[in-house]
Short mmCIF file of C-alpha atoms and ligand atoms in Angstrom, two decimals:
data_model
loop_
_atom_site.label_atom_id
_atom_site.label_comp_id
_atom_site.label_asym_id
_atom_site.label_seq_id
_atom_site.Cartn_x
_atom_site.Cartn_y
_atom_site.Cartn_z
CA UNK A 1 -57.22 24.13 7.66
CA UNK A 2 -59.24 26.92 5.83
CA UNK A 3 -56.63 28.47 4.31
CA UNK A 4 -53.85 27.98 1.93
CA UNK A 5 -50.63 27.11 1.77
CA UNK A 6 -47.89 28.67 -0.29
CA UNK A 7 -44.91 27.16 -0.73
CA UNK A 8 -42.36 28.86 -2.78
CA UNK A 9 -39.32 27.53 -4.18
CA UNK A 10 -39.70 23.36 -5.61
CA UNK A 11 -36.35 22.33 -5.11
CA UNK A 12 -36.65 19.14 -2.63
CA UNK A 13 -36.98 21.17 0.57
CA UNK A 14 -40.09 22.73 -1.31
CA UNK A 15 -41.71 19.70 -2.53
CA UNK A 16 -40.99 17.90 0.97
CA UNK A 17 -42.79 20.12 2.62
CA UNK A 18 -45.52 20.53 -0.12
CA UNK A 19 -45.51 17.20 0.45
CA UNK A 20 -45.83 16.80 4.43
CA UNK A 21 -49.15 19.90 4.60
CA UNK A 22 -51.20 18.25 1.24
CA UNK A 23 -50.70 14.37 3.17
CA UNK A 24 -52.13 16.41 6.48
CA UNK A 25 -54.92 17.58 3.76
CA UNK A 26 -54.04 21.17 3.39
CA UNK A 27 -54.58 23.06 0.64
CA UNK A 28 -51.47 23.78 -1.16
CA UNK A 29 -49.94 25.92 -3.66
CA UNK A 30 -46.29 25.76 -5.54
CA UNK A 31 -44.17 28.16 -6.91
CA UNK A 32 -41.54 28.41 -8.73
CA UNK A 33 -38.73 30.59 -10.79
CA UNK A 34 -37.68 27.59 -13.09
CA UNK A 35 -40.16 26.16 -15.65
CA UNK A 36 -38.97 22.95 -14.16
CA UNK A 37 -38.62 21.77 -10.48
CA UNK A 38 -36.35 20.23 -8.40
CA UNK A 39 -34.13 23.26 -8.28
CA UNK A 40 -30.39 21.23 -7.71
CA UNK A 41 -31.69 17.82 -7.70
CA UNK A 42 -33.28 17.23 -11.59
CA UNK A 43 -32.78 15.73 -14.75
CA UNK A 44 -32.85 17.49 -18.45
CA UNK A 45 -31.84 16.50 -21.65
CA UNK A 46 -28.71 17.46 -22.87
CA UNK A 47 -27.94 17.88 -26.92
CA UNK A 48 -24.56 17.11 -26.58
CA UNK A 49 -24.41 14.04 -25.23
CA UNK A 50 -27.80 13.24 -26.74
CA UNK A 51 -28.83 11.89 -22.74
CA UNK A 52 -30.95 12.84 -20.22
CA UNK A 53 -28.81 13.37 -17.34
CA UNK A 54 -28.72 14.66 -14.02
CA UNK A 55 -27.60 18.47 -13.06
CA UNK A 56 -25.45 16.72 -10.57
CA UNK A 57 -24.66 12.93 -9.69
CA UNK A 58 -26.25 11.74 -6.78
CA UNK A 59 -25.39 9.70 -3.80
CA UNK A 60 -27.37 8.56 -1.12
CA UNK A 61 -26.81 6.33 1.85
CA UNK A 62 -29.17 3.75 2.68
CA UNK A 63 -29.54 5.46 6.75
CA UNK A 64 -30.81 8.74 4.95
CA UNK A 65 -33.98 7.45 6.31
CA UNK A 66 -35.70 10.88 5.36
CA UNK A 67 -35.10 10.84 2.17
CA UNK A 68 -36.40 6.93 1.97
CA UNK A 69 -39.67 8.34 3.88
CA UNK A 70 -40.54 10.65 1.39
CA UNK A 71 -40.02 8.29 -1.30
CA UNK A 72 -42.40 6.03 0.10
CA UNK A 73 -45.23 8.81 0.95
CA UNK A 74 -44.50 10.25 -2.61
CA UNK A 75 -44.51 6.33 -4.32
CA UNK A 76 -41.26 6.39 -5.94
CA UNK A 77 -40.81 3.45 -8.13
CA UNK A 78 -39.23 0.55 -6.16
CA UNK A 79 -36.78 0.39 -8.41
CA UNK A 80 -35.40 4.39 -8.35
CA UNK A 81 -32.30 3.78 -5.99
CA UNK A 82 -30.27 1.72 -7.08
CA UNK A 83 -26.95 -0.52 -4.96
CA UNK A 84 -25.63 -3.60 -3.56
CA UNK A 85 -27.74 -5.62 -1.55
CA UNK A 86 -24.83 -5.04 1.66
CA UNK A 87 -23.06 -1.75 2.13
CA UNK A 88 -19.65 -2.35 -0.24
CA UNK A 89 -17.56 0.86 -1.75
CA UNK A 90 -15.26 -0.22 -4.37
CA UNK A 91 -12.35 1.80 -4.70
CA UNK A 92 -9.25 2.49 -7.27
CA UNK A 93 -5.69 4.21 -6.77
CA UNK A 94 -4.43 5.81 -9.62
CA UNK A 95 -1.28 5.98 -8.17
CA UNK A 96 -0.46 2.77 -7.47
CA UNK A 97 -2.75 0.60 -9.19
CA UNK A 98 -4.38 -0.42 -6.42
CA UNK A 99 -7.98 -2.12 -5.96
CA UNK A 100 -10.09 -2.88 -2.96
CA UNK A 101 -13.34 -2.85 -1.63
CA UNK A 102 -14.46 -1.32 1.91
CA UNK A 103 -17.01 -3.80 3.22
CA UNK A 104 -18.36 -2.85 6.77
CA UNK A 105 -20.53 -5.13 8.36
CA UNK A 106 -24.20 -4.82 8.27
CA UNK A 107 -24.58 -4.70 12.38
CA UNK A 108 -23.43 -1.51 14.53
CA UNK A 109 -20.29 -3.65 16.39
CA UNK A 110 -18.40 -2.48 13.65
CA UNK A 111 -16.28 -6.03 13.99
CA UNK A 112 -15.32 -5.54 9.89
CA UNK A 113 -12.26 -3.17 10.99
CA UNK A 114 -10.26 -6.04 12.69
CA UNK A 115 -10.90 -8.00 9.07
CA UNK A 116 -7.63 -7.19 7.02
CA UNK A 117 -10.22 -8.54 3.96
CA UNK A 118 -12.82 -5.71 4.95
CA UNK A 119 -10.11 -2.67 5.48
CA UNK A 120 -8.28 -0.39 3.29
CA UNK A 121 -5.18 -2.45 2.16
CA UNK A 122 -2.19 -0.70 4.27
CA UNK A 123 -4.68 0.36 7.61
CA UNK A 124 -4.57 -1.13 10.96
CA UNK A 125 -7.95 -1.85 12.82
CA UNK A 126 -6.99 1.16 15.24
CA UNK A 127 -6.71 3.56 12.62
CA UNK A 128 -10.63 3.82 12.29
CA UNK A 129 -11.14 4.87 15.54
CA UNK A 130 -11.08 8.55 14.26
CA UNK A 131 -14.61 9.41 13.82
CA UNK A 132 -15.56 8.22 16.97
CA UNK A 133 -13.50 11.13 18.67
CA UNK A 134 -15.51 13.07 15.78
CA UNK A 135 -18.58 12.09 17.73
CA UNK A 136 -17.46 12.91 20.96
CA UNK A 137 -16.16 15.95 20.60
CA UNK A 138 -19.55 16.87 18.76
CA UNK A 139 -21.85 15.77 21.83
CA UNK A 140 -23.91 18.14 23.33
CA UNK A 141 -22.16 21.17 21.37
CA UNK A 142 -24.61 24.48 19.54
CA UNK A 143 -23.89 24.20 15.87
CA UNK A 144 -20.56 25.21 15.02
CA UNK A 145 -18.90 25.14 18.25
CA UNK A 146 -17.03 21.89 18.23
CA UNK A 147 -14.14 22.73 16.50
CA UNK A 148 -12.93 21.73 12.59
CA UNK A 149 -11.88 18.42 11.68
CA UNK A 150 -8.31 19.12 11.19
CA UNK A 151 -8.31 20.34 15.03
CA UNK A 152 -9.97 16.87 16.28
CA UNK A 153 -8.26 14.18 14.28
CA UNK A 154 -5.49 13.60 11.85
CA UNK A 155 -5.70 14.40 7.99
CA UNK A 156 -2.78 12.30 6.90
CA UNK A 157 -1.51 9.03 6.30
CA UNK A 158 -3.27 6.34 4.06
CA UNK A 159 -6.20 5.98 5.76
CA UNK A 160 -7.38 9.37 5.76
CA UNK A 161 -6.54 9.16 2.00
CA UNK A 162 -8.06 6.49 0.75
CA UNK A 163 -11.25 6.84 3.37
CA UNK A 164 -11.87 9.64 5.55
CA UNK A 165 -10.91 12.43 3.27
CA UNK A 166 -13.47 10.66 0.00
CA UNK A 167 -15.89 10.40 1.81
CA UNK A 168 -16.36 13.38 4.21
CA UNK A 169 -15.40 15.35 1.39
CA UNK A 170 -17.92 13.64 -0.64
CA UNK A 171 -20.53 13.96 2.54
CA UNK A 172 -19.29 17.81 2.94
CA UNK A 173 -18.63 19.15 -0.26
CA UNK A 174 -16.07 21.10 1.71
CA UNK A 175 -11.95 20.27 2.36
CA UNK A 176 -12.59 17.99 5.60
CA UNK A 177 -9.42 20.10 7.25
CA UNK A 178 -11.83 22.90 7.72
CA UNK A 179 -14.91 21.60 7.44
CA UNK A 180 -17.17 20.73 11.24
CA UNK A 181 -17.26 18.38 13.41
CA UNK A 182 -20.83 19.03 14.03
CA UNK A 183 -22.03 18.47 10.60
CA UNK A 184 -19.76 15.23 10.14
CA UNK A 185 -20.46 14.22 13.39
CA UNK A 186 -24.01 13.90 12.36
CA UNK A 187 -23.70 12.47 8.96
CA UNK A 188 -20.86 9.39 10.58
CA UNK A 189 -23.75 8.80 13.65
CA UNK A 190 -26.65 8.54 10.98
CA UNK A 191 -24.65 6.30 8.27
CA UNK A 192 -21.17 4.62 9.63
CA UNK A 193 -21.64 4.52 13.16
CA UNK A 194 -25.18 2.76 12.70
CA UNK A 195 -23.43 -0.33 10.95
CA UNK A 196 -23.13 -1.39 7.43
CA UNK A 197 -27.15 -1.27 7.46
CA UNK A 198 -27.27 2.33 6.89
CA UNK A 199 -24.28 2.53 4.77
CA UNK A 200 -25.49 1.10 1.46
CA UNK A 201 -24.74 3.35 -1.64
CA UNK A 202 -27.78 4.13 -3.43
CA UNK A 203 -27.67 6.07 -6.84
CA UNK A 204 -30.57 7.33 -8.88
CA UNK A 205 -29.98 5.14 -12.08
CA UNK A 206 -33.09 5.94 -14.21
CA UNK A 207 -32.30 9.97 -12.92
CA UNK A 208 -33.29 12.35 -10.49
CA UNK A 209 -36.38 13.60 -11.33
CA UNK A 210 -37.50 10.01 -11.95
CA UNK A 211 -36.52 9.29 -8.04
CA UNK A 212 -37.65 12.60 -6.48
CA UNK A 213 -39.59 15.20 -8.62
CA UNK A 214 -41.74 13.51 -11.00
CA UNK A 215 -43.11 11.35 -7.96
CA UNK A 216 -43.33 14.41 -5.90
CA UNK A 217 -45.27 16.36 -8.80
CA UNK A 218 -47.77 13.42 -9.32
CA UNK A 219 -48.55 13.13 -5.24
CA UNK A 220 -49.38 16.95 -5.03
CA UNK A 221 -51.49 17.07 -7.74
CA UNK A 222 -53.33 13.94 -6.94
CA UNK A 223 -54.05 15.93 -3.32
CA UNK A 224 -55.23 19.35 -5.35
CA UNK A 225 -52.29 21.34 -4.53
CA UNK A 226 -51.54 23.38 -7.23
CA UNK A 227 -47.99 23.58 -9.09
CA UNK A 228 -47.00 27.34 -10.67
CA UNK A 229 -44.12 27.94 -12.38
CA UNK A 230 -42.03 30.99 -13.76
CA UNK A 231 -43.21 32.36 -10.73
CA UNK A 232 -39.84 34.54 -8.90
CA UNK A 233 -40.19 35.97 -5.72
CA UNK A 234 -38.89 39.25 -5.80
CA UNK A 235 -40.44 40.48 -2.53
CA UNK A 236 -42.66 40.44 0.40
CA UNK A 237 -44.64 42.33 2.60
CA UNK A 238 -44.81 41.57 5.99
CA UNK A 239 -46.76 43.15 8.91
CA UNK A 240 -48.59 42.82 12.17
CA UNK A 241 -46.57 40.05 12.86
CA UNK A 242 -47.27 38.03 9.73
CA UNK A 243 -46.65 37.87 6.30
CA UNK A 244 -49.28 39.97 3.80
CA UNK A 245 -48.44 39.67 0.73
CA UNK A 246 -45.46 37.40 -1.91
CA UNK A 247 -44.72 39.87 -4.44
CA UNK A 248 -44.15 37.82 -8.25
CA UNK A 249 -42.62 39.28 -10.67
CA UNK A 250 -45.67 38.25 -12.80
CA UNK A 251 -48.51 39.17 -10.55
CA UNK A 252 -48.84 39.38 -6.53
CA UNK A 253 -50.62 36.74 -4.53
CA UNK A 254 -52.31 38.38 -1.31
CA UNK A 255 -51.64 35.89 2.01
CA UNK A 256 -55.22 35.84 3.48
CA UNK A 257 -55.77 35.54 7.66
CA UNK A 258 -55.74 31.94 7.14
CA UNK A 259 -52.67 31.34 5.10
CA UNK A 260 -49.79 30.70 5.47
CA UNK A 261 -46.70 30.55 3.93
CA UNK A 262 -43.33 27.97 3.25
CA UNK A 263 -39.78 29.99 1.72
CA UNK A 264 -38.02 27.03 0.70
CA UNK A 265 -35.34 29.00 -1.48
CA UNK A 266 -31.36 29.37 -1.65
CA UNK A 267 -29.98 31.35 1.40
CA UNK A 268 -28.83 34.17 -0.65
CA UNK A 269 -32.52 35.02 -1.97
CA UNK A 270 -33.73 34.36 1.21
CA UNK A 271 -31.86 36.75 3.06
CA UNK A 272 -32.78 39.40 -0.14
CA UNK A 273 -36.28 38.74 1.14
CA UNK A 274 -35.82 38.56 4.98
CA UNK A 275 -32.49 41.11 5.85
CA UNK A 276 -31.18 39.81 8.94
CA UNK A 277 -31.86 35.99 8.32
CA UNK A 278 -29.11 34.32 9.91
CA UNK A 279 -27.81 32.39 6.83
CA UNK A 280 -24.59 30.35 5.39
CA UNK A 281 -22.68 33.29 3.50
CA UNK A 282 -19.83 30.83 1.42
CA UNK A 283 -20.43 28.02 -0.67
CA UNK A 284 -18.57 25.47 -2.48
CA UNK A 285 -18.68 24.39 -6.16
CA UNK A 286 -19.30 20.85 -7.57
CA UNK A 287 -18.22 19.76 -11.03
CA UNK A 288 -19.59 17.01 -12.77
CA UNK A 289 -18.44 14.97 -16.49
CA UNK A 290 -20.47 13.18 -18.16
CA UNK A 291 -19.30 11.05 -21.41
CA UNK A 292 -21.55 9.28 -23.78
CA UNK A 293 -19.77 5.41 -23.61
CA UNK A 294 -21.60 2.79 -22.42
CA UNK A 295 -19.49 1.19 -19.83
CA UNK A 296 -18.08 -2.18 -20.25
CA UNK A 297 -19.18 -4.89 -18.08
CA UNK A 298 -19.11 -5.71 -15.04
CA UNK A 299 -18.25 -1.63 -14.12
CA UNK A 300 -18.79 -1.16 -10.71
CA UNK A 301 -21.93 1.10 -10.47
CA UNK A 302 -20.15 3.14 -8.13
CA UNK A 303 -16.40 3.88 -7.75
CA UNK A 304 -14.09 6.05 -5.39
CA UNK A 305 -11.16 7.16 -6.94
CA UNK A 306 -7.98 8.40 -5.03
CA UNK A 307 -4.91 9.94 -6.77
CA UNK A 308 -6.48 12.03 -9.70
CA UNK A 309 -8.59 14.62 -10.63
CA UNK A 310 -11.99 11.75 -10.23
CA UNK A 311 -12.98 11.21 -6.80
CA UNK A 312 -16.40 8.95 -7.38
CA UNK A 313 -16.87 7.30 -11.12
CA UNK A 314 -20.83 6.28 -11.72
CA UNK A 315 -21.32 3.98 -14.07
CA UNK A 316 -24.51 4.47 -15.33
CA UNK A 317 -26.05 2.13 -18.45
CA UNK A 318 -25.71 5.01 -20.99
CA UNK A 319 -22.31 6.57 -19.83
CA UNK A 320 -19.57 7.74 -17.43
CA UNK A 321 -20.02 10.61 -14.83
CA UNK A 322 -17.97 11.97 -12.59
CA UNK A 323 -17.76 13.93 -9.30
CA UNK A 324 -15.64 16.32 -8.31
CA UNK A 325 -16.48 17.88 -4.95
CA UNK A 326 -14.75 20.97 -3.16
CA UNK A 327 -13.81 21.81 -6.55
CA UNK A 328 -13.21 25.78 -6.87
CA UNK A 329 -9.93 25.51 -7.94
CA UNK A 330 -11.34 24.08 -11.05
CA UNK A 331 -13.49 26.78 -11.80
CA UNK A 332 -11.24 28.52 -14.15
CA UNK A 333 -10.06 25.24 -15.94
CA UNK A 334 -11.20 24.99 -19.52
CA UNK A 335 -13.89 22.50 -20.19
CA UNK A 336 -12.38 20.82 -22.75
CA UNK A 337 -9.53 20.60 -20.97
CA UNK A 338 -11.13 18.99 -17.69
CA UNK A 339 -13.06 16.53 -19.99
CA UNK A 340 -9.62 15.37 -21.66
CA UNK A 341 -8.05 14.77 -18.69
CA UNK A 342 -11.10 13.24 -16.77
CA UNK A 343 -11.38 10.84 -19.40
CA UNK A 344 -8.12 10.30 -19.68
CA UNK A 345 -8.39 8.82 -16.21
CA UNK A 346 -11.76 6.95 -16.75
CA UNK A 347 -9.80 5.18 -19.78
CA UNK A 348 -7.22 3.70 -17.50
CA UNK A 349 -9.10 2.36 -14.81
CA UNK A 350 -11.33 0.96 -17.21
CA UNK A 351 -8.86 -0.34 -20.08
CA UNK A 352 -10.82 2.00 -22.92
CA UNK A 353 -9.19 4.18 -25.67
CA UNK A 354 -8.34 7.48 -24.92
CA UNK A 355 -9.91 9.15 -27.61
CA UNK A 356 -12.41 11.64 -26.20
CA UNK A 357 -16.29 10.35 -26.54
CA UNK A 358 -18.96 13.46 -26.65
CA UNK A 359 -18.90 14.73 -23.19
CA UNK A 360 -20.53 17.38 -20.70
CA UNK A 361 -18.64 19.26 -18.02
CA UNK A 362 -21.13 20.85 -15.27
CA UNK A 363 -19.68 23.22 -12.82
CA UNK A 364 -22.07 23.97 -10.13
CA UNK A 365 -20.55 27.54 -8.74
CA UNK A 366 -22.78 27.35 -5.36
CA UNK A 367 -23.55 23.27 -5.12
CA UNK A 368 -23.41 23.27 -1.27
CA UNK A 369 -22.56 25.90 1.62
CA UNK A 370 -19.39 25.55 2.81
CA UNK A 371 -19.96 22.83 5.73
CA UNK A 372 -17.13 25.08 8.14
CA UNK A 373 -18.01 26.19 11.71
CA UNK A 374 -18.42 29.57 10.67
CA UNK A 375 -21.57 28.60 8.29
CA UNK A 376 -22.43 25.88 10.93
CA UNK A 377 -23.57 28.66 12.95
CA UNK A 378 -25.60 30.51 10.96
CA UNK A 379 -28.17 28.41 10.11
CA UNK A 380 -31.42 29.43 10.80
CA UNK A 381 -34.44 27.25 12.18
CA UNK A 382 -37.96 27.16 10.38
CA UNK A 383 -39.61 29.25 12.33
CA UNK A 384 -39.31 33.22 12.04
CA UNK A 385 -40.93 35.94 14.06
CA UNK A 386 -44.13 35.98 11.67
CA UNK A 387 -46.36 33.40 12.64
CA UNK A 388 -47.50 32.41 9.25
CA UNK A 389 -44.06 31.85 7.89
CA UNK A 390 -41.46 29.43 8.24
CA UNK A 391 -38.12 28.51 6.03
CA UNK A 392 -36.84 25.53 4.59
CA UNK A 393 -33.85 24.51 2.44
CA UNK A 394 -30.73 22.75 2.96
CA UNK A 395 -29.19 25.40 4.38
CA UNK A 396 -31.63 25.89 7.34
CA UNK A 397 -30.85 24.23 10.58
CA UNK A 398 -31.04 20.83 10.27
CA UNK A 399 -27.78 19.57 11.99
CA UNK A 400 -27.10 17.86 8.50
CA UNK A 401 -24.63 19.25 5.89
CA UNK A 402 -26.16 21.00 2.16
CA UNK A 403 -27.53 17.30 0.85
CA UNK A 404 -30.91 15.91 -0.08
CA UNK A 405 -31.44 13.93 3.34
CA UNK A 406 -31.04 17.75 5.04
CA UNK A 407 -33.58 19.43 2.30
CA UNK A 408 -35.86 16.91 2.76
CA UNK A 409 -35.66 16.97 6.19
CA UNK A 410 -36.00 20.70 6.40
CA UNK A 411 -39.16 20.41 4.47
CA UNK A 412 -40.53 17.78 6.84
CA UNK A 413 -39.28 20.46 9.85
CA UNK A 414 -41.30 23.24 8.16
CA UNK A 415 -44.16 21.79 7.86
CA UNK A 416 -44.13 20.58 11.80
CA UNK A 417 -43.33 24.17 12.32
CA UNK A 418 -46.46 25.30 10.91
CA UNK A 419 -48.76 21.95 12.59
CA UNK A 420 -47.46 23.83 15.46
CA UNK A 421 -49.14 27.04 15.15
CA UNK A 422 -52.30 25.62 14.76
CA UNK A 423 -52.39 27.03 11.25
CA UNK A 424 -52.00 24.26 9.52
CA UNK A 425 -53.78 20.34 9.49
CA UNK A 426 -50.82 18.42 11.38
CA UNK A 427 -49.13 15.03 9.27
CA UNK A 428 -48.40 12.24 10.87
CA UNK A 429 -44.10 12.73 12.16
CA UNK A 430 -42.31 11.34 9.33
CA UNK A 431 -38.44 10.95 9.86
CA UNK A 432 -38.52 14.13 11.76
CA UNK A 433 -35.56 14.33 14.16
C1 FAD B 1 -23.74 19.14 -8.50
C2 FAD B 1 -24.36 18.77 -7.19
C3 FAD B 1 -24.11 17.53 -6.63
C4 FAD B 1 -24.68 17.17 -5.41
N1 FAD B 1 -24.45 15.93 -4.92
C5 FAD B 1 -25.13 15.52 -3.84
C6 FAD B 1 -25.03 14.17 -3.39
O1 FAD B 1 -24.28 13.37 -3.96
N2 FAD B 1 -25.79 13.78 -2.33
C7 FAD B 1 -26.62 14.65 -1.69
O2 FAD B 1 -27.32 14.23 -0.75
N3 FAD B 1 -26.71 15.95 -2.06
C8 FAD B 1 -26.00 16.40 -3.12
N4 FAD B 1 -26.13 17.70 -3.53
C9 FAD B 1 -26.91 18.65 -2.72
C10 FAD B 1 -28.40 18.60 -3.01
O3 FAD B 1 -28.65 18.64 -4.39
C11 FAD B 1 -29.04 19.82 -2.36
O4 FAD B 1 -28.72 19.84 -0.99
C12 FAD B 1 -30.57 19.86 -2.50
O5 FAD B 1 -30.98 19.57 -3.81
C13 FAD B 1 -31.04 21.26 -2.08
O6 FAD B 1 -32.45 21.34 -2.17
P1 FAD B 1 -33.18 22.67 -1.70
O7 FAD B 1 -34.62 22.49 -2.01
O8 FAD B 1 -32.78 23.03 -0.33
O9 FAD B 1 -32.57 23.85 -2.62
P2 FAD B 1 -32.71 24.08 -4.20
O10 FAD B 1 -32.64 22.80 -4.91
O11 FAD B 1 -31.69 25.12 -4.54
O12 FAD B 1 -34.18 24.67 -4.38
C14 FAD B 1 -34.51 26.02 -4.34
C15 FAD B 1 -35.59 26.29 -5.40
O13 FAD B 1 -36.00 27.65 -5.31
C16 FAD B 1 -36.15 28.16 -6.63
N5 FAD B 1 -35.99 29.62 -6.54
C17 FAD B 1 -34.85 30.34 -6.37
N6 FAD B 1 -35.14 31.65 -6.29
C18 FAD B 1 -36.49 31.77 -6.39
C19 FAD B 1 -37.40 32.88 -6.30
N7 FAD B 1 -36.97 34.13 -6.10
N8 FAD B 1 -38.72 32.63 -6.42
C20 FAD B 1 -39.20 31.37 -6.61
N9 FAD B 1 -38.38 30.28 -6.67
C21 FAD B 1 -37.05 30.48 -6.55
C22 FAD B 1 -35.02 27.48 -7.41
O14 FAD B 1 -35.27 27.54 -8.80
C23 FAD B 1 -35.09 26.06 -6.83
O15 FAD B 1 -35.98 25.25 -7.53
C24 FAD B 1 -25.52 18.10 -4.73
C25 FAD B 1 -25.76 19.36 -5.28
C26 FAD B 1 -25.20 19.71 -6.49
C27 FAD B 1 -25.49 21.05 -7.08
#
């Protein structure tokens, strides 16, 4: 291509499809607000734990195959996802005391479920039948039309507490009553339902930017593409069909006949920019601990947690974290309150002291949109009416709910959308659905 490509926003639906147009050899340019990309997924250093640390911990599934593209076309260290060598989920009861470990078989004849071993303790092999009418009921549906959750299959009893609600909350960031079949539907037939292959838990050890952005960074510059931060979009100008001009609050950068432009920002400043952009209106909040202990041996690396306040306990070299998903009714907690009684519940399952270590609660107000029906539907796809401008960002339609597998992925859907136009120098598919 002759022209240029701006990309604007370099949070990992940016740099994914930064990413895609420089491999296709266009020329590209990067902005961002922050001084620092990666937008939800990053690491910083943080004075009171005296860590680097992650905004948010992490976890990936070994079937988020788009997500393990990009690190290979960005050469991520071998080493930056970390998990077992098969798919195994250890998991505690607060409650009861209880400890197992979920085991599903590496093939897709999911025969694990009739091994008492290989189940949650107090399940029957029928029980897990449940997101297979999830699947069904999805098939062949429009986004958002398939129902919630809590209409297709039962939310009680002790397998939906110690497995389906963990981990489709975990996968939905959203109470799986209301949350959509669609958008489960998607994430069970990409990860569960395609065996214990795709199912491995992978966690960003050495942190997120280390995984994602720094790799990402290194890959555009080596292609020329340019990187620009404190750069906010405030408006832009569009015309004739196309897009004229991205108005920066520093400066303005015209958008020639042969450019072409990427908006791979939040929904809410994307529909400041575009009125009338179908997009997600309700989000959820995330709240992560962190506590500066190093954890004792022999910690599982990951750890699902039912009957607290912790859902999923990382143990990572240099300390505890925890996530809490769906959590707005924490919102108004007081830190110090949240870390006592977080820790409080780390120090059990673990046999520490209770004394409180130097710690780090992280509420994320908007983490995720809310994965309901309602949202579901009002995604929009990359493409828009002007032909040199298409969207990206988790929230776009990908079929996936608000995680790094649907960023990236919506990057790697961008960028097709412009190799479609002819605008742009067309990349080789990678992961695209
Ligand atoms: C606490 C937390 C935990 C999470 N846990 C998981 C998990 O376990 N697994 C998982 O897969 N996903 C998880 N997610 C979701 C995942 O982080 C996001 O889906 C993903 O990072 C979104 O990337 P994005 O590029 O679409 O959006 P963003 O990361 O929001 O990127 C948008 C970028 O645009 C920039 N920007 C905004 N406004 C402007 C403007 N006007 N001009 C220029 N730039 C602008 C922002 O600074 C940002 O860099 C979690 C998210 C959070 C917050």
């Amino acid at each position: 291509m002759s022209g240029t490509v701006h990309v604007v926003g370099a949070g990992l639906a940016g740099l994914s499809a930064a990413a895609s147009l420089a491999e296709a050899g266009n020329r590209v340019v990067l902005h961002e607000a922050a001084k620092q990309a990666g937008g939800r997924c990053r690491s910083y250093f943080d004075p009171s734990l005296g860590l680097t640390i992650d905004n948010g911990n992490h976890l990936l599934l070994s079937g988020n195959r788009s997500s393990l593209d990009f690190m290979r076309l960005i050469g991520a260290p071998d080493d930056a996802l970390t998990g077992p060598e098969e798919a195994a989920f250890d998991f505690a009861d607060l409650k009861s005391g209880e400890r197992w470990t979920l085991r599903p078989n590496p093939g897709r004849l999911p025969w694990w479920v009739l091994r008492a071993g290989r189940r949650v303790p107090g399940t029957r092999a029928r029980d897990y039948l449940a997101p297979l009418s999830l699947m069904m009921a999805a098939s062949g549906n429009k986004p958002g039309q398939s129902g919630t959750i809590g209409e297709r299959m039962s939310c009680e009893g002790p397998l939906y507490e110690r497995l389906w609600h963990p981990v489709l909350l975990a996968a939905l960031n959203t109470d799986p009553r209301e949350s959509d079949v669609g958008l489960a539907a998607t994430i069970l037939r990409e990860t569960l339902g395609a065996g214990g292959r795709a199912c491995r838990p992978l966690v960003a050890v050495q942190g997120l930017s280390t995984a994602f952005v720094d790799p990402a960074l290194r890959y555009l510059e080596e292609r020329g593409a340019q990187i620009r931060y404190g750069r906010r979009l405030r408006a832009v100008a569009l015309g004739q069909g196309r897009i004229e001009r991205l108005d920066f609050t520093d400066e303005p950068t015209e958008i020639g006949p042969d450019d072409a432009v990427v908006l791979a920002l939040p929904p809410w400043v994307t529909t400041d920019l575009l009125p009338g952009t179908p997009a997600p209106q309700t989000f959820r909040s995330i709240v992560n601990a962190h506590f500066a202990v190093r954890p004792p041996e022999g910690a599982p690396l990951l750890l699902g947690v039912v009957g607290g306040l912790t859902e999923w306990l990382f143990a990572y070299p240099d300390r505890f974290s925890v996530t809490i998903s769906g959590a707005d009714h924490l919102l108004d907690e007081s830190r110090e309150d949240l870390a006592r009684r977080i820790w409080g519940e780390i120090a059990e399952l673990n046999g520490l002291a209770r004394e409180l270590p130097n710690w780090q609660i992280v509420k994320e107000k908007r983490a995720t949109f809310a994965a309901t029906p309602e949202e579901a539907a009002r995604r929009s796809g990359a493409a828009t009416r002007y032909r040199n401008l298409v969207l990206a960002g988790d929230w776009t339609e990908t079929g996936l709910p608000s995680t790094i597998e649907g960023a990236i992925r919506s990057g790697t859907i961008a960028a097709q959308a412009l190799f479609r136009t002819g605008m742009c120098g067309r990349a080789q598919a990678q992961g695209v659905a």
